[in-house]
Short mmCIF file of C-alpha atoms in Angstrom, two decimals:
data_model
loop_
_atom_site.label_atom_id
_atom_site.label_comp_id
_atom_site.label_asym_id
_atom_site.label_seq_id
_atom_site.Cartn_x
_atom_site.Cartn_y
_atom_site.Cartn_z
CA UNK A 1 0.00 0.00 0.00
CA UNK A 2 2.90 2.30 0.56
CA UNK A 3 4.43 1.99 -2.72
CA UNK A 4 1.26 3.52 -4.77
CA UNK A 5 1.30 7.39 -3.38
CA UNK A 6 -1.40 9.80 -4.37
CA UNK A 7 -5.39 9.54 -4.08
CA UNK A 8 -7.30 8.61 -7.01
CA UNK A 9 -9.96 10.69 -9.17
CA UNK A 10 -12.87 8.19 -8.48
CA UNK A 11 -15.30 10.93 -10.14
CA UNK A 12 -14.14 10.31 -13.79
CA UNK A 13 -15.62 6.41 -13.86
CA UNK A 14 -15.16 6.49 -17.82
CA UNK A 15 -12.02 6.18 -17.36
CA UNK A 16 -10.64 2.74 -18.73
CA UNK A 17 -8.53 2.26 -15.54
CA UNK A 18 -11.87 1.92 -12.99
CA UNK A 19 -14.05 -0.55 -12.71
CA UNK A 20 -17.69 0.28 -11.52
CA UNK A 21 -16.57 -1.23 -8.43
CA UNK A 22 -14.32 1.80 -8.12
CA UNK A 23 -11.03 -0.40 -8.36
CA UNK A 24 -8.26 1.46 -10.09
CA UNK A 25 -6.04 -1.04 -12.31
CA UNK A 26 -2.91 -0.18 -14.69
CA UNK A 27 -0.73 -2.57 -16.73
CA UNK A 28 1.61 -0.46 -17.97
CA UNK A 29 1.94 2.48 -15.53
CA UNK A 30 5.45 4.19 -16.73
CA UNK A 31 3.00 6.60 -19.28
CA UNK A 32 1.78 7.99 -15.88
CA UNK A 33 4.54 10.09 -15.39
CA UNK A 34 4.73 11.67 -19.19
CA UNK A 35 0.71 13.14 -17.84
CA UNK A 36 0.17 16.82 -17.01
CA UNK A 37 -1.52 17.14 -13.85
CA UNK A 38 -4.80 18.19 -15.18
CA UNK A 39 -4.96 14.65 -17.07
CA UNK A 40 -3.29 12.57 -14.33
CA UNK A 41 -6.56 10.43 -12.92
CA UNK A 42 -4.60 10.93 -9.49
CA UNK A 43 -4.56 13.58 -6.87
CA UNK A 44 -0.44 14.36 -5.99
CA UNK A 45 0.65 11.68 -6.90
CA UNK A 46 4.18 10.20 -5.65
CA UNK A 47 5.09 7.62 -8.04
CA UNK A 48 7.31 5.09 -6.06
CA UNK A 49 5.45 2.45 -7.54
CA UNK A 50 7.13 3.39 -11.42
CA UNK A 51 10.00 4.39 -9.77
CA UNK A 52 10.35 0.53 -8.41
CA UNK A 53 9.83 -0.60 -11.66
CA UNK A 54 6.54 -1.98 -10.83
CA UNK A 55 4.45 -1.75 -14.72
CA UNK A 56 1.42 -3.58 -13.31
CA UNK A 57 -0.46 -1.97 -10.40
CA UNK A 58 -3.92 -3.02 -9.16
CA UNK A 59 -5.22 -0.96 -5.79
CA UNK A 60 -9.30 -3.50 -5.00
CA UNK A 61 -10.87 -1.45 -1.92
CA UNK A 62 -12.35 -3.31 0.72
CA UNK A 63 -15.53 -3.12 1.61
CA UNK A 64 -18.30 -3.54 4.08
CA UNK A 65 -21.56 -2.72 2.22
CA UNK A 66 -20.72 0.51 1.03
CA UNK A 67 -17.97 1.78 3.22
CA UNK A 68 -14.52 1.21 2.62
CA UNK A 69 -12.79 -0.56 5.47
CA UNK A 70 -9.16 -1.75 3.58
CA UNK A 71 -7.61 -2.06 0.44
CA UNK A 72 -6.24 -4.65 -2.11
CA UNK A 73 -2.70 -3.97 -3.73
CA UNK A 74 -1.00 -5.80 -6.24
CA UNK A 75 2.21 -4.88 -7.70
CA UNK A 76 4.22 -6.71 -10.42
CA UNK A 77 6.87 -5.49 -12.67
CA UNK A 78 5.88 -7.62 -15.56
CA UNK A 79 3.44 -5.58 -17.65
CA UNK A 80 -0.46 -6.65 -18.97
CA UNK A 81 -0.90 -8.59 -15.52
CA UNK A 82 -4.47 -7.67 -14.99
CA UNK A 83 -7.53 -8.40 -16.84
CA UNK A 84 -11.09 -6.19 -16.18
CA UNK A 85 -12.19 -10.25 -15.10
CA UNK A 86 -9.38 -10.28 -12.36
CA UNK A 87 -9.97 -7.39 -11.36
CA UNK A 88 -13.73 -7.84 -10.88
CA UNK A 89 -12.92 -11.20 -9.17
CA UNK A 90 -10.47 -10.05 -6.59
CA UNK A 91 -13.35 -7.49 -5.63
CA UNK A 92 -15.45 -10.31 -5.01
CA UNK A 93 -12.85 -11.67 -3.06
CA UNK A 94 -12.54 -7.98 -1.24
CA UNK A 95 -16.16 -8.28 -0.74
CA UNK A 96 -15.72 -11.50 1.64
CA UNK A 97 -12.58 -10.08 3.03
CA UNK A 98 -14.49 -7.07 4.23
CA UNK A 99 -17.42 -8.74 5.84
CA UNK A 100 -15.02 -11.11 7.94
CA UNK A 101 -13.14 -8.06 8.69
CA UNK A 102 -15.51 -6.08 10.19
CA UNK A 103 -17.23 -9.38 11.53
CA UNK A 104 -13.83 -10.10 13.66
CA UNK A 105 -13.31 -6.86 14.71
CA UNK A 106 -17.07 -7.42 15.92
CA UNK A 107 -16.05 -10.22 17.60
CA UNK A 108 -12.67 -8.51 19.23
CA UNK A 109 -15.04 -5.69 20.76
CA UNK A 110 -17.48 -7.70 21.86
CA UNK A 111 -14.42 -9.91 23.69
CA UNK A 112 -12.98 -7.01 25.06
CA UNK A 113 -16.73 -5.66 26.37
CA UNK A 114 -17.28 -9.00 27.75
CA UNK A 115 -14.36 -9.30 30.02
CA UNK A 116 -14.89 -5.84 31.48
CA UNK A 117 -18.35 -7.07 32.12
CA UNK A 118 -16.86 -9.70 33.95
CA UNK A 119 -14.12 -8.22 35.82
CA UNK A 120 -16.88 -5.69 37.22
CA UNK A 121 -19.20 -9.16 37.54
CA UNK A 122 -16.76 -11.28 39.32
CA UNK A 123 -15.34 -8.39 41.64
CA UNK A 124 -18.74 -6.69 42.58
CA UNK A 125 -18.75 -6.88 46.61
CA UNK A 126 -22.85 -7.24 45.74
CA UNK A 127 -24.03 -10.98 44.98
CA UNK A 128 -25.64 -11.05 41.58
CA UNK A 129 -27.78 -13.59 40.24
CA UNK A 130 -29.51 -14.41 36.86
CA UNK A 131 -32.70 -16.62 36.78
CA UNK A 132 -34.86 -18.02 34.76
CA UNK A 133 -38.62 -18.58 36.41
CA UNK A 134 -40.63 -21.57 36.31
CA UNK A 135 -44.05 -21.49 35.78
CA UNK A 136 -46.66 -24.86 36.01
CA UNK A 137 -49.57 -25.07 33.54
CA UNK A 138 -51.68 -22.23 34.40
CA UNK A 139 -48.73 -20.07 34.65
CA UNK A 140 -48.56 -19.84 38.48
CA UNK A 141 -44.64 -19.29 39.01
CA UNK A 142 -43.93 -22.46 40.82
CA UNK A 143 -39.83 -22.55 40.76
CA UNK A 144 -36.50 -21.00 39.06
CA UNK A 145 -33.40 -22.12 37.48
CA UNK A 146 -30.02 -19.87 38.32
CA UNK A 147 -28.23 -19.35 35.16
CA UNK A 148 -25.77 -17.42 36.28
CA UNK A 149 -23.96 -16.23 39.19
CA UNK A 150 -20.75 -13.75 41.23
CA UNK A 151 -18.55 -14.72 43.37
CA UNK A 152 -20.23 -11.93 45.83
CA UNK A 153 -23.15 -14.39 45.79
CA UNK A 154 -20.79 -17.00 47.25
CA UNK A 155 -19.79 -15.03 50.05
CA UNK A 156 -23.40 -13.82 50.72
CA UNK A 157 -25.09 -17.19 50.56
CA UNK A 158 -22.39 -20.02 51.16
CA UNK A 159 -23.48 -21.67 48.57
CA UNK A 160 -20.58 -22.99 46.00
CA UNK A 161 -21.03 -20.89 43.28
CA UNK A 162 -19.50 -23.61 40.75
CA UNK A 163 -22.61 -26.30 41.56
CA UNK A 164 -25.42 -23.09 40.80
CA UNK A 165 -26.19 -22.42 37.61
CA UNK A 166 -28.64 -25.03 35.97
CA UNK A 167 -29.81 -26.03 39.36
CA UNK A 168 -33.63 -25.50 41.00
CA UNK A 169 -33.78 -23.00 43.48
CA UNK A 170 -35.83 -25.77 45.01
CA UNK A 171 -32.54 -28.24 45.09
CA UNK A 172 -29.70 -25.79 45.89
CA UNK A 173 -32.00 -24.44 48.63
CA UNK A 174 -34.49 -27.52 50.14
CA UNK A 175 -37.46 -26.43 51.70
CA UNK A 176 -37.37 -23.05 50.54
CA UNK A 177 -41.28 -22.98 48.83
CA UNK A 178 -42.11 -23.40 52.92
CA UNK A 179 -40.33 -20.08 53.91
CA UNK A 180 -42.49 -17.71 56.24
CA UNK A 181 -41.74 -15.45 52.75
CA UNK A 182 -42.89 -16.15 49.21
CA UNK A 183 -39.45 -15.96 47.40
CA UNK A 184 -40.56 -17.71 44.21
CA UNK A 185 -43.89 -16.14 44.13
CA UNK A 186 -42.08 -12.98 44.53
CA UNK A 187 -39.31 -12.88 42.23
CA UNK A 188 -41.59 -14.46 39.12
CA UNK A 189 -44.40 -11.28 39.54
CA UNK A 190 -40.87 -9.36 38.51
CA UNK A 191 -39.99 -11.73 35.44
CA UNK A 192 -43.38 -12.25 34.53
CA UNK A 193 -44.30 -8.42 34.99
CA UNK A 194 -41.00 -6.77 34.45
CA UNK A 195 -41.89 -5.18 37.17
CA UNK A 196 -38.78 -3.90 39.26
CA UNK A 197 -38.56 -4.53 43.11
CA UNK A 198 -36.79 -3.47 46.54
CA UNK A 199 -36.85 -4.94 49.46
CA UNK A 200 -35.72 -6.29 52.73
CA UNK A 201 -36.22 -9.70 54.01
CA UNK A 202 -34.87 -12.56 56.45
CA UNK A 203 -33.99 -15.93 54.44
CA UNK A 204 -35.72 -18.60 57.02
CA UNK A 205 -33.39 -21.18 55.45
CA UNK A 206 -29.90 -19.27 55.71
CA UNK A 207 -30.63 -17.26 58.63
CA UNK A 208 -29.23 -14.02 56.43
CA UNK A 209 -31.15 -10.62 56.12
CA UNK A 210 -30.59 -9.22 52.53
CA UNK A 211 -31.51 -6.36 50.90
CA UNK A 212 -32.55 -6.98 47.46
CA UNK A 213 -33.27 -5.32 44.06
CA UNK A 214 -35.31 -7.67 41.59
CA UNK A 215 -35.26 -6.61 37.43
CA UNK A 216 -36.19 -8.37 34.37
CA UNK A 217 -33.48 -8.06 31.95
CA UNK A 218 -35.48 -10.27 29.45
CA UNK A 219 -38.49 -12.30 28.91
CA UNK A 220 -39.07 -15.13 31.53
CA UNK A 221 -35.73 -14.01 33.81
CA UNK A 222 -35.05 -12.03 36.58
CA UNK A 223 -31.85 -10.76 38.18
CA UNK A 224 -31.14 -9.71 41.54
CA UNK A 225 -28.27 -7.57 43.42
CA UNK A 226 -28.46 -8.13 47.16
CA UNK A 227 -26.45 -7.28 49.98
CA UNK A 228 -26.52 -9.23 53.24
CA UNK A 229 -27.35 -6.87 56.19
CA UNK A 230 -27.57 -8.92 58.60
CA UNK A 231 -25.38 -7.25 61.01
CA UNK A 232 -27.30 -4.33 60.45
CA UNK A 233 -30.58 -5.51 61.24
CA UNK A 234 -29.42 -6.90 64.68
CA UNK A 235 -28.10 -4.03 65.66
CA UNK A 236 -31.18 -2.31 65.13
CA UNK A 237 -33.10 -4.82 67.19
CA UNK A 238 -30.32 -3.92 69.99
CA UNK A 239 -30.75 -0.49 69.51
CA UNK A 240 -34.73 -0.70 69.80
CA UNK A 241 -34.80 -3.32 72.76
CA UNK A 242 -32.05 -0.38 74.71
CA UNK A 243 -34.92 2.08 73.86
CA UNK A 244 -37.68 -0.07 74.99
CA UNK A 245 -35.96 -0.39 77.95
CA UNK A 246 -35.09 3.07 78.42
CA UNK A 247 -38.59 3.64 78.43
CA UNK A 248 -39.34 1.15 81.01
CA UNK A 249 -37.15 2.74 83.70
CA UNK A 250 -38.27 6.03 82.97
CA UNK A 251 -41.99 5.48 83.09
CA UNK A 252 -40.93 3.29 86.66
CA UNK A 253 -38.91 6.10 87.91
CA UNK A 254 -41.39 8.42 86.99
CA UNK A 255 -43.86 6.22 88.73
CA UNK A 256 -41.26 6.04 92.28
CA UNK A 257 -40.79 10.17 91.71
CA UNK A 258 -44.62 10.48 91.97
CA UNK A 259 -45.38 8.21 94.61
CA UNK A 260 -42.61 10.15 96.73
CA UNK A 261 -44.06 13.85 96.07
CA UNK A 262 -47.48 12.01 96.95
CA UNK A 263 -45.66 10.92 100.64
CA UNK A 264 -44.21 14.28 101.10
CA UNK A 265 -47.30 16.65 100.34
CA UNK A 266 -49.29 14.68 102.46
CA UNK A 267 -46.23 15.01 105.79
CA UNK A 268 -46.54 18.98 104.81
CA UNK A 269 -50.41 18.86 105.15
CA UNK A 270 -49.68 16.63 108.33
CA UNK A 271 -47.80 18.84 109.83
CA UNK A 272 -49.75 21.83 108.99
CA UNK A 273 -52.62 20.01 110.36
CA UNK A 274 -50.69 19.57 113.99
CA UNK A 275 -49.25 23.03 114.06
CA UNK A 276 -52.74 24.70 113.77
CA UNK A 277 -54.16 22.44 116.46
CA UNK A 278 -51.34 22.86 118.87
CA UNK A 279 -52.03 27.10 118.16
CA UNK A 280 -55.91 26.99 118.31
CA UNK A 281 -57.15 24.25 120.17
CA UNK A 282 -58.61 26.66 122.82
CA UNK A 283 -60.39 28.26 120.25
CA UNK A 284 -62.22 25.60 118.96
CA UNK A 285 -64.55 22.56 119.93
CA UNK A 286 -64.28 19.25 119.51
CA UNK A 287 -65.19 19.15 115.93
CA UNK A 288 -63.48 21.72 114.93
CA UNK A 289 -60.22 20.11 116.69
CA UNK A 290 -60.63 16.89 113.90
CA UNK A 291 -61.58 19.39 110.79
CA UNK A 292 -57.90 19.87 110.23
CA UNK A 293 -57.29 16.33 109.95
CA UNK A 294 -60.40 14.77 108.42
CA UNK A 295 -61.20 17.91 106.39
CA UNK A 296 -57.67 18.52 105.33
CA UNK A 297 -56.91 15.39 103.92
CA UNK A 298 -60.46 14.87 102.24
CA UNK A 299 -59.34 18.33 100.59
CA UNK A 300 -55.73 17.36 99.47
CA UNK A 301 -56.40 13.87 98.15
CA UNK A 302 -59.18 15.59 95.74
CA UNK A 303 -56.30 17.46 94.49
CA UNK A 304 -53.87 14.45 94.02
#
């Protein structure tokens, strides 16, 4: 490709050295150089190809559809090398060469997405799981399959990651369709619905708290990204049992505080009670003697 310099005039197609293909083709390419520039069917052109001598040039783009993704050069010092035939079969060729071009460098960025997708899947501190739901006859979600799981989902569940996918929830987890919560029922409203879901809930069967989200990435699937938080959720039982009992001491203390202002207005009316009868029991009869104490108190518990 380096040894043909200059850009061809593809806009003059009459030309007998294009093909409708828009492959240029020479067999004797010396004359080239005896062209003014105004007839030269190239745009500054270089000429190392004549200068190595080489009479027979052929330059076949490559395409994909109708972009050009390559090119096709064929040098030979020999001249009348080419045929229009040749020509129009090595663009055939081109034609193949372009479509498993572009369909490997397909391939390459789709291998390079891929294993980002699964560094960032395999190194997630989140378990992640793909499922596929399982539905009995009337369509009642009655199971699901894992397809595919993290390591994170390891460490969250203790269950071996490498014996998952293509299992039954039902057989990696026994007994799990009798949990106090509806997990299957659950997640298959989300893959049936595509309905996305958050939530927090305690696994009966592996004694975890997670926090879950719940998406349908297709048809008939679900994924979830959960977190275990069970540490979290017992120390918020502590914390709420500490202020339960906080509660309790302070309503009893307040109940022990009350009782004890109860005991010492009734010594103050007590005493005011003997101090008036000691000044004015000369003063007064009989009745008027127990007044202080009978009336007194009849008076003060109406206020308590």
């Amino acid at each position: 490709m380096h040894l043909w310099s200059g850009h061809l005039r593809q806009d003059q197609p009459g030309q007998s050295i294009f093909t409708p293909g828009g492959s240029f083709w020479i067999n004797d390419s010396a004359p080239l150089l005896d062209l003014p520039p105004e007839a030269d069917p190239r745009y500054h052109p270089r000429n190392r190809c004549i200068h190595y001598n080489y009479a027979s040039v052929a330059l076949v783009p490559i395409r994909d559809k109708e972009r050009i993704v390559g090119l096709i050069q064929l040098n030979d010092r020999r001249k009348g090398c080419f045929t229009r035939n040749s020509i129009e079969a090595l663009e055939g060729i081109a034609a193949h060469i372009g479509s498993a071009l572009m369909r490997k460098q397909a391939e390459a960025a789709l291998r390079e997405s891929e294993g980002k997708y699964r560094s960032l899947f395999e190194n997630m501190i989140n378990g992640f799981a793909l499922h596929e739901i399982v539905v009995d006859e009337s369509g009642r979600p009655v199971d699901y399959i894992f397809r595919e799981v993290n390591s994170g989902f390891e460490k969250l569940t203790g269950l071996k990651a490498e014996g998952i996918p293509n299992k039954r929830v039902t057989q990696a987890v026994p007994g799990i369709e009798k949990d106090p919560f509806d997990w299957i029922g659950t997640y298959g409203k989300v893959a049936l619905t595509g309905r996305q879901i958050r939530f927090e809930q305690f696994s009966a069967r592996l004694g975890v708290w997670y926090s879950v989200v719940a998406y349908r990435p297709m048809r008939n699937f679900f994924a979830t990204v959960f977190e275990d938080i069970t540490e979290r959720k017992q120390g918020e039982a502590t914390l709420k049992k500490l202020n339960e009992d906080l509660e309790f001491r302070v309503a009893e203390r307040t109940r022990e505080l009350a009782g004890f202002i109860e005991k010492l207005q009734l010594r103050a009316i007590d005493g005011f009670s003997r101090l008036f009868i000691e000044k004015y029991q000369d003063l007064v009869d009989e009745k008027g003697v127990d007044y202080p104490y009978n009336g007194t108190y009849e008076h003060a518990f109406r206020m308590l």
